[in-house]
PDB file of C-alpha atoms in Angstrom:
ATOM      1  CA  UNK H   1     -25.613  96.577 141.325  1.00 61.00           C
ATOM      2  CA  UNK H   2     -27.914  99.230 139.928  1.00 68.00           C
ATOM      3  CA  UNK H   3     -30.197  98.627 136.959  1.00 74.00           C
ATOM      4  CA  UNK H   4     -28.487 101.352 134.934  1.00 77.00           C
ATOM      5  CA  UNK H   5     -25.348  99.156 134.832  1.00 81.00           C
ATOM      6  CA  UNK H   6     -27.157  96.348 132.982  1.00 88.00           C
ATOM      7  CA  UNK H   7     -26.985  97.924 129.480  1.00 90.00           C
ATOM      8  CA  UNK H   8     -23.253  98.547 129.945  1.00 90.00           C
ATOM      9  CA  UNK H   9     -22.802  94.986 131.233  1.00 91.00           C
ATOM     10  CA  UNK H  10     -24.743  93.625 128.248  1.00 92.00           C
ATOM     11  CA  UNK H  11     -22.541  95.615 125.857  1.00 92.00           C
ATOM     12  CA  UNK H  12     -19.401  94.328 127.577  1.00 90.00           C
ATOM     13  CA  UNK H  13     -20.743  90.759 127.500  1.00 92.00           C
ATOM     14  CA  UNK H  14     -21.542  91.032 123.784  1.00 93.00           C
ATOM     15  CA  UNK H  15     -18.242  92.577 122.715  1.00 89.00           C
ATOM     16  CA  UNK H  16     -16.141  90.198 124.801  1.00 89.00           C
ATOM     17  CA  UNK H  17     -18.178  87.145 123.739  1.00 92.00           C
ATOM     18  CA  UNK H  18     -18.353  87.855 119.992  1.00 91.00           C
ATOM     19  CA  UNK H  19     -14.735  88.912 119.414  1.00 87.00           C
ATOM     20  CA  UNK H  20     -12.079  86.346 118.454  1.00 85.00           C
ATOM     21  CA  UNK H  21     -10.559  84.339 121.251  1.00 86.00           C
ATOM     22  CA  UNK H  22      -9.687  80.727 122.004  1.00 88.00           C
ATOM     23  CA  UNK H  23     -13.320  79.604 122.426  1.00 92.00           C
ATOM     24  CA  UNK H  24     -14.551  81.233 119.236  1.00 92.00           C
ATOM     25  CA  UNK H  25     -11.621  80.069 117.120  1.00 89.00           C
ATOM     26  CA  UNK H  26     -12.042  76.485 118.334  1.00 91.00           C
ATOM     27  CA  UNK H  27     -15.808  76.632 117.713  1.00 95.00           C
ATOM     28  CA  UNK H  28     -15.270  77.911 114.180  1.00 92.00           C
ATOM     29  CA  UNK H  29     -12.809  75.082 113.528  1.00 90.00           C
ATOM     30  CA  UNK H  30     -15.257  72.572 115.036  1.00 92.00           C
ATOM     31  CA  UNK H  31     -18.116  73.932 112.916  1.00 93.00           C
ATOM     32  CA  UNK H  32     -15.990  73.543 109.797  1.00 89.00           C
ATOM     33  CA  UNK H  33     -14.805  70.049 110.704  1.00 87.00           C
ATOM     34  CA  UNK H  34     -17.874  68.538 112.407  1.00 91.00           C
ATOM     35  CA  UNK H  35     -20.857  70.761 111.569  1.00 91.00           C
ATOM     36  CA  UNK H  36     -23.223  72.695 113.819  1.00 94.00           C
ATOM     37  CA  UNK H  37     -25.180  69.807 115.341  1.00 94.00           C
ATOM     38  CA  UNK H  38     -22.123  67.863 116.521  1.00 94.00           C
ATOM     39  CA  UNK H  39     -20.636  71.059 117.987  1.00 96.00           C
ATOM     40  CA  UNK H  40     -23.689  71.834 120.186  1.00 96.00           C
ATOM     41  CA  UNK H  41     -22.203  70.160 123.308  1.00 97.00           C
ATOM     42  CA  UNK H  42     -19.040  72.227 122.823  1.00 97.00           C
ATOM     43  CA  UNK H  43     -21.085  75.437 122.536  1.00 97.00           C
ATOM     44  CA  UNK H  44     -23.147  74.595 125.627  1.00 97.00           C
ATOM     45  CA  UNK H  45     -19.974  73.775 127.537  1.00 97.00           C
ATOM     46  CA  UNK H  46     -18.538  77.185 126.692  1.00 96.00           C
ATOM     47  CA  UNK H  47     -21.711  79.091 127.578  1.00 95.00           C
ATOM     48  CA  UNK H  48     -22.661  77.261 130.779  1.00 96.00           C
ATOM     49  CA  UNK H  49     -19.070  76.687 131.853  1.00 96.00           C
ATOM     50  CA  UNK H  50     -18.421  80.414 131.695  1.00 95.00           C
ATOM     51  CA  UNK H  51     -21.583  81.213 133.686  1.00 96.00           C
ATOM     52  CA  UNK H  52     -20.407  78.795 136.383  1.00 95.00           C
ATOM     53  CA  UNK H  53     -16.962  80.399 136.303  1.00 94.00           C
ATOM     54  CA  UNK H  54     -18.432  83.896 136.820  1.00 93.00           C
ATOM     55  CA  UNK H  55     -20.445  82.616 139.787  1.00 93.00           C
ATOM     56  CA  UNK H  56     -17.389  81.071 141.444  1.00 91.00           C
ATOM     57  CA  UNK H  57     -15.147  84.046 140.719  1.00 89.00           C
ATOM     58  CA  UNK H  58     -17.785  86.348 142.157  1.00 87.00           C
ATOM     59  CA  UNK H  59     -18.212  84.099 145.192  1.00 84.00           C
ATOM     60  CA  UNK H  60     -14.619  84.715 146.179  1.00 81.00           C
ATOM     61  CA  UNK H  61     -12.327  82.598 144.042  1.00 72.00           C
ATOM     62  CA  UNK H  62     -10.509  85.759 142.984  1.00 66.00           C
ATOM     63  CA  UNK H  63      -9.292  86.094 146.597  1.00 73.00           C
ATOM     64  CA  UNK H  64      -7.227  82.936 146.111  1.00 75.00           C
ATOM     65  CA  UNK H  65      -5.146  84.755 143.499  1.00 70.00           C
ATOM     66  CA  UNK H  66      -4.711  87.691 145.840  1.00 73.00           C
ATOM     67  CA  UNK H  67      -3.666  85.445 148.744  1.00 80.00           C
ATOM     68  CA  UNK H  68      -1.413  83.151 146.674  1.00 81.00           C
ATOM     69  CA  UNK H  69       0.182  85.058 143.760  1.00 79.00           C
ATOM     70  CA  UNK H  70       1.994  81.892 142.617  1.00 84.00           C
ATOM     71  CA  UNK H  71      -1.412  80.448 141.675  1.00 77.00           C
ATOM     72  CA  UNK H  72      -1.626  83.068 138.911  1.00 70.00           C
ATOM     73  CA  UNK H  73       1.694  81.886 137.460  1.00 79.00           C
ATOM     74  CA  UNK H  74       0.614  78.247 137.687  1.00 82.00           C
ATOM     75  CA  UNK H  75      -2.636  79.068 135.880  1.00 74.00           C
ATOM     76  CA  UNK H  76      -0.734  80.962 133.188  1.00 75.00           C
ATOM     77  CA  UNK H  77       1.650  78.049 132.518  1.00 81.00           C
ATOM     78  CA  UNK H  78      -1.226  75.544 132.447  1.00 79.00           C
ATOM     79  CA  UNK H  79      -3.226  77.799 130.124  1.00 75.00           C
ATOM     80  CA  UNK H  80      -0.396  78.264 127.652  1.00 79.00           C
ATOM     81  CA  UNK H  81       0.435  74.560 127.643  1.00 83.00           C
ATOM     82  CA  UNK H  82      -3.149  73.481 127.104  1.00 80.00           C
ATOM     83  CA  UNK H  83      -3.792  76.057 124.363  1.00 79.00           C
ATOM     84  CA  UNK H  84      -0.664  74.911 122.536  1.00 85.00           C
ATOM     85  CA  UNK H  85      -1.916  71.318 122.769  1.00 84.00           C
ATOM     86  CA  UNK H  86      -5.327  72.359 121.381  1.00 79.00           C
ATOM     87  CA  UNK H  87      -3.661  74.321 118.569  1.00 82.00           C
ATOM     88  CA  UNK H  88      -1.752  71.162 117.643  1.00 86.00           C
ATOM     89  CA  UNK H  89      -4.986  69.115 117.668  1.00 80.00           C
ATOM     90  CA  UNK H  90      -6.692  71.670 115.398  1.00 79.00           C
ATOM     91  CA  UNK H  91      -3.737  71.881 113.016  1.00 82.00           C
ATOM     92  CA  UNK H  92      -3.541  68.114 112.631  1.00 82.00           C
ATOM     93  CA  UNK H  93      -7.291  67.434 112.444  1.00 73.00           C
ATOM     94  CA  UNK H  94      -8.264  64.902 109.812  1.00 65.00           C
ATOM     95  CA  UNK H  95     -10.147  66.048 106.692  1.00 59.00           C
ATOM     96  CA  UNK H  96     -13.902  66.491 107.201  1.00 51.00           C
ATOM     97  CA  UNK H  97     -14.852  63.308 105.379  1.00 52.00           C
ATOM     98  CA  UNK H  98     -12.618  61.333 107.754  1.00 50.00           C
ATOM     99  CA  UNK H  99     -14.102  63.143 110.758  1.00 48.00           C
ATOM    100  CA  UNK H 100     -17.640  62.248 109.767  1.00 51.00           C
ATOM    101  CA  UNK H 101     -17.478  58.916 111.552  1.00 54.00           C
ATOM    102  CA  UNK H 102     -14.264  58.853 113.559  1.00 58.00           C
ATOM    103  CA  UNK H 103     -13.534  62.396 114.691  1.00 69.00           C
ATOM    104  CA  UNK H 104     -14.877  63.792 117.915  1.00 83.00           C
ATOM    105  CA  UNK H 105     -15.558  67.433 118.672  1.00 88.00           C
ATOM    106  CA  UNK H 106     -14.910  68.778 122.152  1.00 91.00           C
ATOM    107  CA  UNK H 107     -17.442  67.477 124.689  1.00 95.00           C
ATOM    108  CA  UNK H 108     -19.609  69.558 127.018  1.00 97.00           C
ATOM    109  CA  UNK H 109     -17.440  68.774 130.049  1.00 96.00           C
ATOM    110  CA  UNK H 110     -14.169  69.419 128.203  1.00 94.00           C
ATOM    111  CA  UNK H 111     -15.458  72.772 126.938  1.00 95.00           C
ATOM    112  CA  UNK H 112     -16.741  73.743 130.407  1.00 95.00           C
ATOM    113  CA  UNK H 113     -13.432  72.735 132.005  1.00 93.00           C
ATOM    114  CA  UNK H 114     -11.511  74.621 129.302  1.00 92.00           C
ATOM    115  CA  UNK H 115     -12.886  77.895 130.651  1.00 93.00           C
ATOM    116  CA  UNK H 116     -10.612  77.488 133.678  1.00 90.00           C
ATOM    117  CA  UNK H 117      -7.448  77.550 131.533  1.00 87.00           C
ATOM    118  CA  UNK H 118      -8.723  80.060 128.975  1.00 87.00           C
ATOM    119  CA  UNK H 119      -6.930  83.403 129.530  1.00 84.00           C
ATOM    120  CA  UNK H 120      -9.680  85.378 127.779  1.00 87.00           C
ATOM    121  CA  UNK H 121     -12.371  83.753 129.947  1.00 90.00           C
ATOM    122  CA  UNK H 122     -10.458  84.672 133.110  1.00 87.00           C
ATOM    123  CA  UNK H 123     -10.068  88.261 131.927  1.00 85.00           C
ATOM    124  CA  UNK H 124     -13.771  88.480 131.064  1.00 88.00           C
ATOM    125  CA  UNK H 125     -14.908  86.946 134.366  1.00 89.00           C
ATOM    126  CA  UNK H 126     -12.618  89.060 136.551  1.00 85.00           C
ATOM    127  CA  UNK H 127     -13.527  92.261 134.713  1.00 85.00           C
ATOM    128  CA  UNK H 128     -17.255  91.518 134.785  1.00 87.00           C
ATOM    129  CA  UNK H 129     -17.293  90.800 138.507  1.00 86.00           C
ATOM    130  CA  UNK H 130     -15.034  93.669 139.583  1.00 83.00           C
ATOM    131  CA  UNK H 131     -16.562  96.332 137.328  1.00 84.00           C
ATOM    132  CA  UNK H 132     -20.240  95.348 137.186  1.00 85.00           C
ATOM    133  CA  UNK H 133     -20.679  93.674 140.593  1.00 83.00           C
ATOM    134  CA  UNK H 134     -18.282  95.642 142.807  1.00 75.00           C
ATOM    135  CA  UNK H 135     -20.391  94.994 145.918  1.00 77.00           C
ATOM    136  CA  UNK H 136     -20.090  91.217 145.217  1.00 74.00           C
ATOM    137  CA  UNK H 137     -23.559  90.498 146.554  1.00 84.00           C
ATOM    138  CA  UNK H 138     -25.116  87.226 145.469  1.00 86.00           C
ATOM    139  CA  UNK H 139     -27.778  89.174 143.555  1.00 89.00           C
ATOM    140  CA  UNK H 140     -25.217  91.246 141.610  1.00 89.00           C
ATOM    141  CA  UNK H 141     -23.078  88.207 140.761  1.00 91.00           C
ATOM    142  CA  UNK H 142     -26.162  86.275 139.629  1.00 92.00           C
ATOM    143  CA  UNK H 143     -27.177  89.150 137.326  1.00 93.00           C
ATOM    144  CA  UNK H 144     -23.685  89.277 135.796  1.00 93.00           C
ATOM    145  CA  UNK H 145     -23.756  85.502 135.229  1.00 94.00           C
ATOM    146  CA  UNK H 146     -27.284  85.575 133.751  1.00 95.00           C
ATOM    147  CA  UNK H 147     -26.495  88.438 131.387  1.00 95.00           C
ATOM    148  CA  UNK H 148     -23.384  86.629 130.178  1.00 93.00           C
ATOM    149  CA  UNK H 149     -25.340  83.383 129.828  1.00 93.00           C
ATOM    150  CA  UNK H 150     -28.004  85.074 127.713  1.00 95.00           C
ATOM    151  CA  UNK H 151     -25.486  86.799 125.440  1.00 95.00           C
ATOM    152  CA  UNK H 152     -22.586  84.349 125.314  1.00 93.00           C
ATOM    153  CA  UNK H 153     -24.337  81.308 123.846  1.00 92.00           C
ATOM    154  CA  UNK H 154     -25.802  83.086 120.784  1.00 94.00           C
ATOM    155  CA  UNK H 155     -22.451  84.823 120.251  1.00 94.00           C
ATOM    156  CA  UNK H 156     -20.375  81.659 120.287  1.00 93.00           C
ATOM    157  CA  UNK H 157     -22.995  79.881 118.170  1.00 95.00           C
ATOM    158  CA  UNK H 158     -22.410  82.417 115.416  1.00 95.00           C
ATOM    159  CA  UNK H 159     -18.767  81.293 115.206  1.00 94.00           C
ATOM    160  CA  UNK H 160     -19.861  77.680 114.827  1.00 96.00           C
ATOM    161  CA  UNK H 161     -22.257  78.704 112.049  1.00 95.00           C
ATOM    162  CA  UNK H 162     -19.463  80.621 110.349  1.00 94.00           C
ATOM    163  CA  UNK H 163     -17.264  77.537 110.500  1.00 92.00           C
ATOM    164  CA  UNK H 164     -20.070  75.351 109.148  1.00 92.00           C
ATOM    165  CA  UNK H 165     -20.571  77.745 106.230  1.00 92.00           C
ATOM    166  CA  UNK H 166     -16.843  77.784 105.559  1.00 88.00           C
ATOM    167  CA  UNK H 167     -16.941  73.990 105.284  1.00 84.00           C
ATOM    168  CA  UNK H 168     -18.672  74.508 101.923  1.00 85.00           C
ATOM    169  CA  UNK H 169     -15.473  75.932 100.487  1.00 85.00           C
ATOM    170  CA  UNK H 170     -13.227  73.610 102.492  1.00 79.00           C
ATOM    171  CA  UNK H 171     -14.165  70.488 100.545  1.00 79.00           C
ATOM    172  CA  UNK H 172     -10.649  70.206  99.172  1.00 80.00           C
ATOM    173  CA  UNK H 173      -8.336  68.516 101.741  1.00 81.00           C
ATOM    174  CA  UNK H 174      -5.588  71.063 101.023  1.00 84.00           C
ATOM    175  CA  UNK H 175      -7.912  74.002 101.756  1.00 82.00           C
ATOM    176  CA  UNK H 176      -9.160  72.339 104.958  1.00 80.00           C
ATOM    177  CA  UNK H 177      -5.605  71.686 106.076  1.00 83.00           C
ATOM    178  CA  UNK H 178      -4.685  75.321 105.379  1.00 86.00           C
ATOM    179  CA  UNK H 179      -7.786  76.454 107.316  1.00 83.00           C
ATOM    180  CA  UNK H 180      -6.944  74.224 110.286  1.00 82.00           C
ATOM    181  CA  UNK H 181      -3.353  75.440 110.385  1.00 88.00           C
ATOM    182  CA  UNK H 182      -4.555  79.054 110.159  1.00 87.00           C
ATOM    183  CA  UNK H 183      -6.979  78.484 113.059  1.00 81.00           C
ATOM    184  CA  UNK H 184      -4.176  76.860 115.070  1.00 84.00           C
ATOM    185  CA  UNK H 185      -1.864  79.807 114.368  1.00 87.00           C
ATOM    186  CA  UNK H 186      -4.559  82.289 115.410  1.00 82.00           C
ATOM    187  CA  UNK H 187      -5.145  80.299 118.600  1.00 77.00           C
ATOM    188  CA  UNK H 188      -1.433  80.504 119.401  1.00 81.00           C
ATOM    189  CA  UNK H 189      -1.465  84.220 118.522  1.00 81.00           C
ATOM    190  CA  UNK H 190      -4.288  84.740 121.022  1.00 73.00           C
ATOM    191  CA  UNK H 191      -1.711  83.949 123.716  1.00 73.00           C
ATOM    192  CA  UNK H 192       0.247  87.140 122.951  1.00 74.00           C
ATOM    193  CA  UNK H 193      -1.552  89.282 125.582  1.00 67.00           C
ATOM    194  CA  UNK H 194      -0.964  86.550 128.163  1.00 61.00           C
ATOM    195  CA  UNK H 195       2.731  86.136 127.437  1.00 68.00           C
ATOM    196  CA  UNK H 196       3.490  89.803 126.806  1.00 71.00           C
ATOM    197  CA  UNK H 197       1.060  91.893 128.925  1.00 64.00           C
TER     198      UNK H 197
END
């Protein structure tokens, strides 16, 4: 990797991290339902889980998909199933006042593990490694992972803040329910590029 690729990599990392996708939609819903502080483990799981994913993809995990094409289909089915389950959980989340004591946002480990069934995360990781670290040296892969780590966490945090701010207008249970169902529908809609490439 040459140093002149880093600005382009940073731009790619920012655009792909800040735009809507399963992680950001779930973080916005979590911010609205649980607040920023309780969503921190979820945010860290997304950011660090994705860095770990980039490292493993760069280290050769992508060759598994080349060697065993059926693994791509299995991943796709698992991804769609899990995202539909998460959309259901978001849509049926209890009102914020009920969540204050009993609800639980996604944990660090769940958020980190979610990266492995997140179609957008796979697309980002594969693109980042193949375009910005084509020589797949340890140094190049580490730079890609570090750049994403530095940009991804602030980007996803902004979605949590947006959700937390929206909670101010979601004090009415009907509005919160409508918000949760809208977030669930958008999460399902984010599957369109996976199902219809």
